[in-house]
Coordinates of C-alpha atoms in Angstrom, one line a residue:
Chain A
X1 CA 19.7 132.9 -222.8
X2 CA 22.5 135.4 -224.8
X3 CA 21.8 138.6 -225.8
X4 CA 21.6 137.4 -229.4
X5 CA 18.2 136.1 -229.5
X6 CA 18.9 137.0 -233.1
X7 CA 15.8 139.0 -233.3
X8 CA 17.9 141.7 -234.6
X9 CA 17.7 140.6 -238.1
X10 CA 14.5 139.3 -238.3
X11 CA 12.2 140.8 -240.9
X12 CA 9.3 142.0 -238.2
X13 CA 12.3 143.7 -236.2
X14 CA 13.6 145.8 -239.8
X15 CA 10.0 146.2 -240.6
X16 CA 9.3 147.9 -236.7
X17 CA 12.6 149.7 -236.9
X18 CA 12.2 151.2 -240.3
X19 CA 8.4 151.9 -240.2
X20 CA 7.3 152.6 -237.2
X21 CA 6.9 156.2 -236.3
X22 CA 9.6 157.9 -233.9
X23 CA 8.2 161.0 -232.0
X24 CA 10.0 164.1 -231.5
X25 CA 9.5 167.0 -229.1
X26 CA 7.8 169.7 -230.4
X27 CA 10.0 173.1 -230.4
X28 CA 8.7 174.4 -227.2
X29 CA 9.2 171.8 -224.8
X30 CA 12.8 172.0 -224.8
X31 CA 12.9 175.9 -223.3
X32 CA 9.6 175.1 -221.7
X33 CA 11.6 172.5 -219.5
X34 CA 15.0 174.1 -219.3
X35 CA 12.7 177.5 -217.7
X36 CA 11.7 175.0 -214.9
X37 CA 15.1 174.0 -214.1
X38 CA 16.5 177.0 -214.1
X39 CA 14.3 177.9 -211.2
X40 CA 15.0 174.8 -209.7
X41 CA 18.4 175.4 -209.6
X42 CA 17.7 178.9 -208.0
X43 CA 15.3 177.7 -205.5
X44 CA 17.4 175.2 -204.3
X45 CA 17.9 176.3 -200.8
X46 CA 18.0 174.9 -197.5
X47 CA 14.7 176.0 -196.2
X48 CA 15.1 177.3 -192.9
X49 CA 12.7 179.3 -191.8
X50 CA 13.7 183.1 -191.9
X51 CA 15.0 185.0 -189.1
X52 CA 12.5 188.1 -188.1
X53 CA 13.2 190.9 -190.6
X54 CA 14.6 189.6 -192.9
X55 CA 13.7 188.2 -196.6
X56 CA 14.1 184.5 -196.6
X57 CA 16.1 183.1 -199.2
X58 CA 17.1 186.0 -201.5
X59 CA 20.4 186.4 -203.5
X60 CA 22.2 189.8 -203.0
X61 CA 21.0 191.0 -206.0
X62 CA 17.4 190.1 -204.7
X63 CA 18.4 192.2 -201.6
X64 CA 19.5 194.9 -203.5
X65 CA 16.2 194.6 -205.7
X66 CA 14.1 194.6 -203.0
X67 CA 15.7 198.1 -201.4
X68 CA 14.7 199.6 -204.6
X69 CA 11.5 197.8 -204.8
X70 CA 10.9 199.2 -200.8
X71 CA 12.0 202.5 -202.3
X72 CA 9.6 202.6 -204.8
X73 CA 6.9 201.1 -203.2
X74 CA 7.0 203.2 -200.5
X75 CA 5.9 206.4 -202.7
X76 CA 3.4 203.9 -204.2
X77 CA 1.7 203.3 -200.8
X78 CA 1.0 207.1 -200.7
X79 CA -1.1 206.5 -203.7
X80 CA -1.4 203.2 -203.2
X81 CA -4.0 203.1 -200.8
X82 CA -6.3 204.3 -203.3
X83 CA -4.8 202.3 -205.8
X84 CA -6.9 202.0 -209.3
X85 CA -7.2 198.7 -210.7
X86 CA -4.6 199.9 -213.4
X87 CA -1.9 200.1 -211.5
X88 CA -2.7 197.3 -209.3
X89 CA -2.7 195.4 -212.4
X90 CA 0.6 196.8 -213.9
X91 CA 2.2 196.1 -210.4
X92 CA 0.8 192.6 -210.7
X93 CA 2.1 191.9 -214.2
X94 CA 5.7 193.9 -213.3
X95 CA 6.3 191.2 -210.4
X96 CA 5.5 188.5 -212.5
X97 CA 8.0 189.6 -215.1
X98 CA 10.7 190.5 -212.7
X99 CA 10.3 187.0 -211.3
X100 CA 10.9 185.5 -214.4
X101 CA 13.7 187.4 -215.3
X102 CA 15.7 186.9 -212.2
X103 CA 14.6 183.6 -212.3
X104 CA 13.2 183.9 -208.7
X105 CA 9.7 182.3 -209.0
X106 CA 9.5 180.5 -205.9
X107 CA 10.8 181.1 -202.3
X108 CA 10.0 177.2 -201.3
X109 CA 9.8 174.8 -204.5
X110 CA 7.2 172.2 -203.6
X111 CA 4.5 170.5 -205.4
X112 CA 2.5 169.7 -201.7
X113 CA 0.2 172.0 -200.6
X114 CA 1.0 171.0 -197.2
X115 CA 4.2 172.1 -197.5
X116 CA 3.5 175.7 -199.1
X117 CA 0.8 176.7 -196.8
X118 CA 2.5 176.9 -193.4
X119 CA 5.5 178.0 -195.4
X120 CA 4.0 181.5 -195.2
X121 CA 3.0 181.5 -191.5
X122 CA 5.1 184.1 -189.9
X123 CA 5.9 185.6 -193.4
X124 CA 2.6 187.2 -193.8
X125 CA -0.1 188.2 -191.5
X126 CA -2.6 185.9 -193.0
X127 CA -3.1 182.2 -194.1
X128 CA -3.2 182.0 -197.7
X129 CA -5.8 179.0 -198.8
X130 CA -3.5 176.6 -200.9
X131 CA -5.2 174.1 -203.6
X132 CA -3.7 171.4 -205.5
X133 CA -5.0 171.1 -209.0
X134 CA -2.5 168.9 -210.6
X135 CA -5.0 166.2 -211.1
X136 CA -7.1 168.9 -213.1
X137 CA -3.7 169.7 -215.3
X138 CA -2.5 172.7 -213.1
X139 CA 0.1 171.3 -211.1
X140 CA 1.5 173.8 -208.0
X141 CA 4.9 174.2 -208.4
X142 CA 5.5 176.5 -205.2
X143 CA 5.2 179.6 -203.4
X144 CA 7.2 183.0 -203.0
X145 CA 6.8 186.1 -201.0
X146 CA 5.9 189.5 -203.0
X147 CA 5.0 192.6 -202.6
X148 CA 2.2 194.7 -203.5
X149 CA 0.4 197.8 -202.7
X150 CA 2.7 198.4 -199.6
X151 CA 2.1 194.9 -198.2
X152 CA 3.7 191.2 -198.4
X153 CA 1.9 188.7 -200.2
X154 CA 1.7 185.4 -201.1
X155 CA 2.4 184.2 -204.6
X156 CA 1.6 180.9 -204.9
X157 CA 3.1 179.1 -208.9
X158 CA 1.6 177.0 -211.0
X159 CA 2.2 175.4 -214.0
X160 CA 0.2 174.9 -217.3
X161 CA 1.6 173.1 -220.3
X162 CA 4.9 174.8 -219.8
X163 CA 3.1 178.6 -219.1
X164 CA 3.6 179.6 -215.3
X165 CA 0.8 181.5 -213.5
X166 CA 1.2 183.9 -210.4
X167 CA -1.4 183.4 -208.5
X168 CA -1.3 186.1 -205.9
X169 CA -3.5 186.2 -203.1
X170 CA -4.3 188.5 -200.2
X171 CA -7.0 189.3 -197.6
X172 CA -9.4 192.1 -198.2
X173 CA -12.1 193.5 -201.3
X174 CA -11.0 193.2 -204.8
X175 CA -10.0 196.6 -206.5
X176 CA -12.1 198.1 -209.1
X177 CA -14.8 195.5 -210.8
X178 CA -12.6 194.6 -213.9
X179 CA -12.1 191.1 -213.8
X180 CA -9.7 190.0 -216.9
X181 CA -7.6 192.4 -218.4
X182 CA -4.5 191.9 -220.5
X183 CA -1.1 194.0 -220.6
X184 CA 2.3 193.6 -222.3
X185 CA 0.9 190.3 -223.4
X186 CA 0.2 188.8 -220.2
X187 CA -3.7 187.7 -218.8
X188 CA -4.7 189.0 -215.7
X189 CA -8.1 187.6 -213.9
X190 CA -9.4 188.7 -211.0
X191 CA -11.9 187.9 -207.9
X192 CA -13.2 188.1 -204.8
X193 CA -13.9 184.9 -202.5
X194 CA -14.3 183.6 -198.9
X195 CA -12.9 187.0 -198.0
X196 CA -9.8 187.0 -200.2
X197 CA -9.2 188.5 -203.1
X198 CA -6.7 187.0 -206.3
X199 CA -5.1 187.7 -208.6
X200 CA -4.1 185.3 -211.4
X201 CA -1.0 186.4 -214.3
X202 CA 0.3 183.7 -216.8
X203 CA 1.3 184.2 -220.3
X204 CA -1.2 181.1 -220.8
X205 CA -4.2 181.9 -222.9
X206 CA -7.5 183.5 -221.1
X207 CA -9.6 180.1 -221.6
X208 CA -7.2 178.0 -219.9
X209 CA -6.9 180.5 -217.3
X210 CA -10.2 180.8 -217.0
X211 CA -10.5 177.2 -216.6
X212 CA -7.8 177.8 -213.9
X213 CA -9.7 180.6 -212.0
X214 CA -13.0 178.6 -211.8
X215 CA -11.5 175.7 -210.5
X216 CA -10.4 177.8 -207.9
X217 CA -13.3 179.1 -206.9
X218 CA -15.3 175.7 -206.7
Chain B
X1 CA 26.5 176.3 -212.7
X2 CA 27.9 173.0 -212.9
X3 CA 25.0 170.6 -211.9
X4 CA 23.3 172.5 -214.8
X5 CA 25.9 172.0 -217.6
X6 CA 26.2 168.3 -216.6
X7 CA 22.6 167.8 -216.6
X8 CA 22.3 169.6 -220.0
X9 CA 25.0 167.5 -221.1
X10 CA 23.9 164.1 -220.1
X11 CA 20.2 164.1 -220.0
X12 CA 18.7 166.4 -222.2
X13 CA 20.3 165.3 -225.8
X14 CA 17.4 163.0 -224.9
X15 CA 15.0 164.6 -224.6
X16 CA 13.5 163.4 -228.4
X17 CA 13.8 159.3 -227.1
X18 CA 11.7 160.6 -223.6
X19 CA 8.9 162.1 -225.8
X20 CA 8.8 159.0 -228.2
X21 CA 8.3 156.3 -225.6
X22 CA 5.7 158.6 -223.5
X23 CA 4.2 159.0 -226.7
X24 CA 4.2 155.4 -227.3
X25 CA 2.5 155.1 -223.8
X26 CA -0.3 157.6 -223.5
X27 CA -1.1 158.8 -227.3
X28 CA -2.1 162.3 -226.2
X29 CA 0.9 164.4 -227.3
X30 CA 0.5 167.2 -225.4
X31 CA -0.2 164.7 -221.9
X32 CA 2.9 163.5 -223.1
X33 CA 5.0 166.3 -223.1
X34 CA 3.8 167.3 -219.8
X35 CA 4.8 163.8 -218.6
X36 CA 8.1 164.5 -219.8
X37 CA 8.4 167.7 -218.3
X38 CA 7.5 166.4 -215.1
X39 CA 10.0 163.6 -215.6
X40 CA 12.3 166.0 -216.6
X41 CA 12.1 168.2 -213.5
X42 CA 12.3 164.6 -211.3
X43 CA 15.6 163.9 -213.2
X44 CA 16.8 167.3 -212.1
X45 CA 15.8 166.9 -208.5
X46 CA 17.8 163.4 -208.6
X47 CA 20.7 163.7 -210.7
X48 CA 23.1 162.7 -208.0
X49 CA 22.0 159.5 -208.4
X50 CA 23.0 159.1 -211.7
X51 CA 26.0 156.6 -212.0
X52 CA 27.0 156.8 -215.3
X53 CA 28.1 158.7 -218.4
X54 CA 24.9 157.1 -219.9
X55 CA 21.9 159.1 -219.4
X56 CA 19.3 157.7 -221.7
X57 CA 18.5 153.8 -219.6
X58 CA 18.1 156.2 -216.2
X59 CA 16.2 159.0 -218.1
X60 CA 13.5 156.5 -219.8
X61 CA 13.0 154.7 -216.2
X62 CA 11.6 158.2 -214.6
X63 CA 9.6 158.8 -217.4
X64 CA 8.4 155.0 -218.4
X65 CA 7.3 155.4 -214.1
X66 CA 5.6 158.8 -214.9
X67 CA 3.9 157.9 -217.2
X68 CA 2.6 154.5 -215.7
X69 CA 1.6 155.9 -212.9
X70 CA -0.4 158.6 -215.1
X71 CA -2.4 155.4 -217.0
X72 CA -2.8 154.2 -213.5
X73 CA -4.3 157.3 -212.5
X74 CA -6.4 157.5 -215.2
X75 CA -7.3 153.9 -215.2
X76 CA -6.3 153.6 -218.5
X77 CA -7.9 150.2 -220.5
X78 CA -5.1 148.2 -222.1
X79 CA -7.3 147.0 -225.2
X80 CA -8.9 148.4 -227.0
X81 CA -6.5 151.2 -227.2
X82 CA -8.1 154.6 -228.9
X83 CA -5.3 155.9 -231.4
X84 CA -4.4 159.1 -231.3
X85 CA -6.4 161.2 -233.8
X86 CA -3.0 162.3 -235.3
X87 CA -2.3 159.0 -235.9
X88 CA -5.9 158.9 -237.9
X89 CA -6.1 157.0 -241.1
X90 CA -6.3 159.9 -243.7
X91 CA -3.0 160.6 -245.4
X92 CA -1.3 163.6 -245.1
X93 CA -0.9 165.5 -248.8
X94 CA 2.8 164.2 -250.4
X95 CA 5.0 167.1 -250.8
X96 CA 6.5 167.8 -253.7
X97 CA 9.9 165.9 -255.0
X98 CA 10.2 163.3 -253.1
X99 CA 12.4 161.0 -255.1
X100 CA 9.8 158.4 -255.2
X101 CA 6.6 157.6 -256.8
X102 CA 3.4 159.3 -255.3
X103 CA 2.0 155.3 -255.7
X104 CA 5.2 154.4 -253.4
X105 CA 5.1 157.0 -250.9
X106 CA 1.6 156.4 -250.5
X107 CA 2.4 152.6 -249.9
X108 CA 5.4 153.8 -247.3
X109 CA 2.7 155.8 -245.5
X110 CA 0.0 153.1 -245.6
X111 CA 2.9 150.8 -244.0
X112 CA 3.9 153.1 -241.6
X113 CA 0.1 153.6 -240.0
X114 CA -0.1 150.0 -240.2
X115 CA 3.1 149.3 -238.1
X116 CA 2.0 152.0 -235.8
X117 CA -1.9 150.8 -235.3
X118 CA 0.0 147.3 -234.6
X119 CA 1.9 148.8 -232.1
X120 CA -0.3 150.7 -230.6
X121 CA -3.1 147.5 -230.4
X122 CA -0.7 145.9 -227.6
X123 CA -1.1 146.3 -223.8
X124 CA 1.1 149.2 -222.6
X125 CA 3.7 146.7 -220.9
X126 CA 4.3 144.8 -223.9
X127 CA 4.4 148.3 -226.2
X128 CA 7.0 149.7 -223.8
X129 CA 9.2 146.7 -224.6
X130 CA 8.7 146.7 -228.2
X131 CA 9.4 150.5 -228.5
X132 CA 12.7 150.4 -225.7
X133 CA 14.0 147.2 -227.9
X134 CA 13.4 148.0 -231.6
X135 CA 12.9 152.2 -231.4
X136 CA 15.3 152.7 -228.8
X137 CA 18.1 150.6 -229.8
X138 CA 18.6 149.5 -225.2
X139 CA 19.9 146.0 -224.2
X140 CA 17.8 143.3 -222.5
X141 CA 19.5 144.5 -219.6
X142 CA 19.2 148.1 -219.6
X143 CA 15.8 147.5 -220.4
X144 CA 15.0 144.9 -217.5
X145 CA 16.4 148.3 -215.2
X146 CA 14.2 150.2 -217.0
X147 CA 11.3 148.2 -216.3
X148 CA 12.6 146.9 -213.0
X149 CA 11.9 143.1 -214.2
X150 CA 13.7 140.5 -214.7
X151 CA 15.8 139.9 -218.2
X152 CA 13.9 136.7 -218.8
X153 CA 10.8 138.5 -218.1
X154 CA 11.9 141.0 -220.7
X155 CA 12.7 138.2 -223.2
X156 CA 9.3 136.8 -222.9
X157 CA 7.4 139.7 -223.2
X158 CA 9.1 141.0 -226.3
X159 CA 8.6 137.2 -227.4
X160 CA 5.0 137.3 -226.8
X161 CA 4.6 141.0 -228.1
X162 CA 6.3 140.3 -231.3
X163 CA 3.9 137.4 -231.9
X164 CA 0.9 139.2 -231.5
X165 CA 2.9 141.9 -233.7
X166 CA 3.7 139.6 -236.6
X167 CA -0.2 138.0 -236.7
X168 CA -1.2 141.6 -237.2
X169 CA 1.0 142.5 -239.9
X170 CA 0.4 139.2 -241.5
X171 CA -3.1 139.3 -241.8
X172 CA -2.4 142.9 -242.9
X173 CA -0.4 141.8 -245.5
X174 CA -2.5 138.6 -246.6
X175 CA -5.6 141.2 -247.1
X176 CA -3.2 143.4 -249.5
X177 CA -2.2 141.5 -251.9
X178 CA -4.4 143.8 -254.4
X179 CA -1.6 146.6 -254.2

């Protein structure tokens, strides 16, 4: 049978074509998705694992970013030890900022746990626990190596209808007993569990990342 | 960098047709738009095997699968379909100067929800081919490659979904002849 089953012109075809209603994207989604690709395109790396001392995977300008970072971080750690739940928060919030900006949100772009978890063996002293919550509407996009209070860390990424999070996690007690707080416009929750304490920064609303935090914790 | 620019060349003008047929598939809006961000991503992460200046057939087969496999996942029933409370049957308020009569705009709306309720009343494999055919403007083939199917299989199901469209427009019609 030809292409020209002539249902072109047929009444119920006009009527379909003319009436029915044709979606659009709405205005976000476009800058929403071109964000993602643009770390994509960044992250796209052969992922060998890293040689001893050295940061796996970093432009030179991350290089030259982290000297400074080390710089600074090093005169933190003097203070940092005792650090108030301020500036562990606006240390926090600066990462996930500069992440965006240089679009360097992950180290190892994956959406399998299984994949991010041993990523970080050998790249920090401790095994960070790795959940999946795409099937709740928080997909894991990845994982990246940080730095705060004068240690490495792991950053593991999610995504929320188009926000990120920066979910950072590392071994000890939580600091101070705040648990959400907000700065430069960005949520910050945080908790204690099994051990480890977290730290969660989106630009996403505090009930969805609420949502996200006690999902976590379940 | 390059792989960028082609990608933003080829694939995301559309963007608009990817949100339409995901739309067309799961109602949500905003499940949909995540749908198409995912597909989006999965376009991204396979562009190389794109073989053509044409974007739009290879586009809508990652996110037609995305989507499919998201009904499946949700264990979605065919019929009776729940419409998307946007899609609800109060009328939105007419704005001002339209060119036409408030009585006709009225009618154009009351069409419109009824071709959409129509639509939206058959199973999601026979939607898909009605929106691909008459929204999208593909070929039997490109659509067949879509749907991975056959282009006879494609013929019949946009036969057998145009005649369940046309009784419900009829009786539709028959039932407003007080207009």
């Amino acid at each position: 049978m030809a292409e020209s089953m002539d249902d072109r012109d047929d009444e119920l075809s006009r009527l379909v074509r003319d009436r029915a209603t044709r979606y659009r994207a709405g205005p976000a989604l476009e800058s929403s998705i071109r964000a993602e690709l643009a770390l994509q395109a960044a992250s796209v790396r052969p992922q060998r694992p890293a040689p001893a001392g050295r940061w796996p995977g970093w432009s030179l300008m991350g290089i030259g970013f982290a000297c400074g970072l080390a710089v600074s971080v090093a005169l933190h750690f003097w203070i940092g030890r005792g650090a108030t739940a301020d500036q562990l928060e606006a240390e926090l919030v600066d990462s996930h900022v500069r992440a965006l900006m240089v679009s360097h949100l992950t180290d190892v772009a994956s959406t399998d746990q299984h994949t991010v978890k041993p990523w970080f063996q050998g790249r920090v002293d401790y095994s960070p626990p790795v959940k999946d919550l795409a099937a709740e509407g928080y997909p894991l996009i990845g994982g990246r190596l940080d730095y705060i209070e004068g240690r490495a860390v792991a950053a593991l990424i999610y995504r929320r209808h188009g926000h990120f999070i920066n979910l950072f996690v590392w071994p000890g007690p939580p600091v101070g007993t705040r648990e959400t707080s907000s700065r430069q416009g960005y949520n910050v929750m945080r908790w204690a569990s099994g051990g480890m304490t977290y730290a969660a920064v989106s630009d996403l609303n505090d009930q969805e990342l609420g949502v996200f935090a006690t999902l976590l914790r379940q | 960098m390059a792989r960028m620019q082609d990608f933003d060349r080829l694939v995301l003008p559309h963007l608009h047709a990817a949100v339409n047929l995901a739309r067309w598939l799961v109602h949500d809006s905003q499940t949909a738009e995540d749908l198409v961000q995912d597909a989006f991503l999965r376009a991204f992460r396979y562009f190389d095997r794109l073989h053509s200046n044409d974007a739009k057939p290879w586009l809508l087969g990652i996110v037609r699968n995305t989507c499919f496999t998201w009904l499946e996942e949700r264990r979605a029933n065919p019929a009776p379909v729940e419409l998307d409370p946007e899609m609800a049957e109060s009328l939105p308020a007419p704005a001002d100067g339209l060119g036409i009569s408030p009585e006709a705009w009225v009618d154009k709306e009351r069409l419109r929800q009824r071709v959409d309720e129509a639509i939206t009343a058959l199973a999601p494999l026979f939607r898909e081919v009605v929106v691909l055919r008459e929204l999208e403007d593909l070929s039997y083939a490109e659509i067949a490659k879509i749907v991975d199917i056959p282009i006879g299989t494609v013929m019949s199901r946009l036969s057998r979904a145009r005649r369940e469209l046309r009784k419900t427009l009829t009786d539709f019609r028959s039932t407003d002849c007080d207009g």
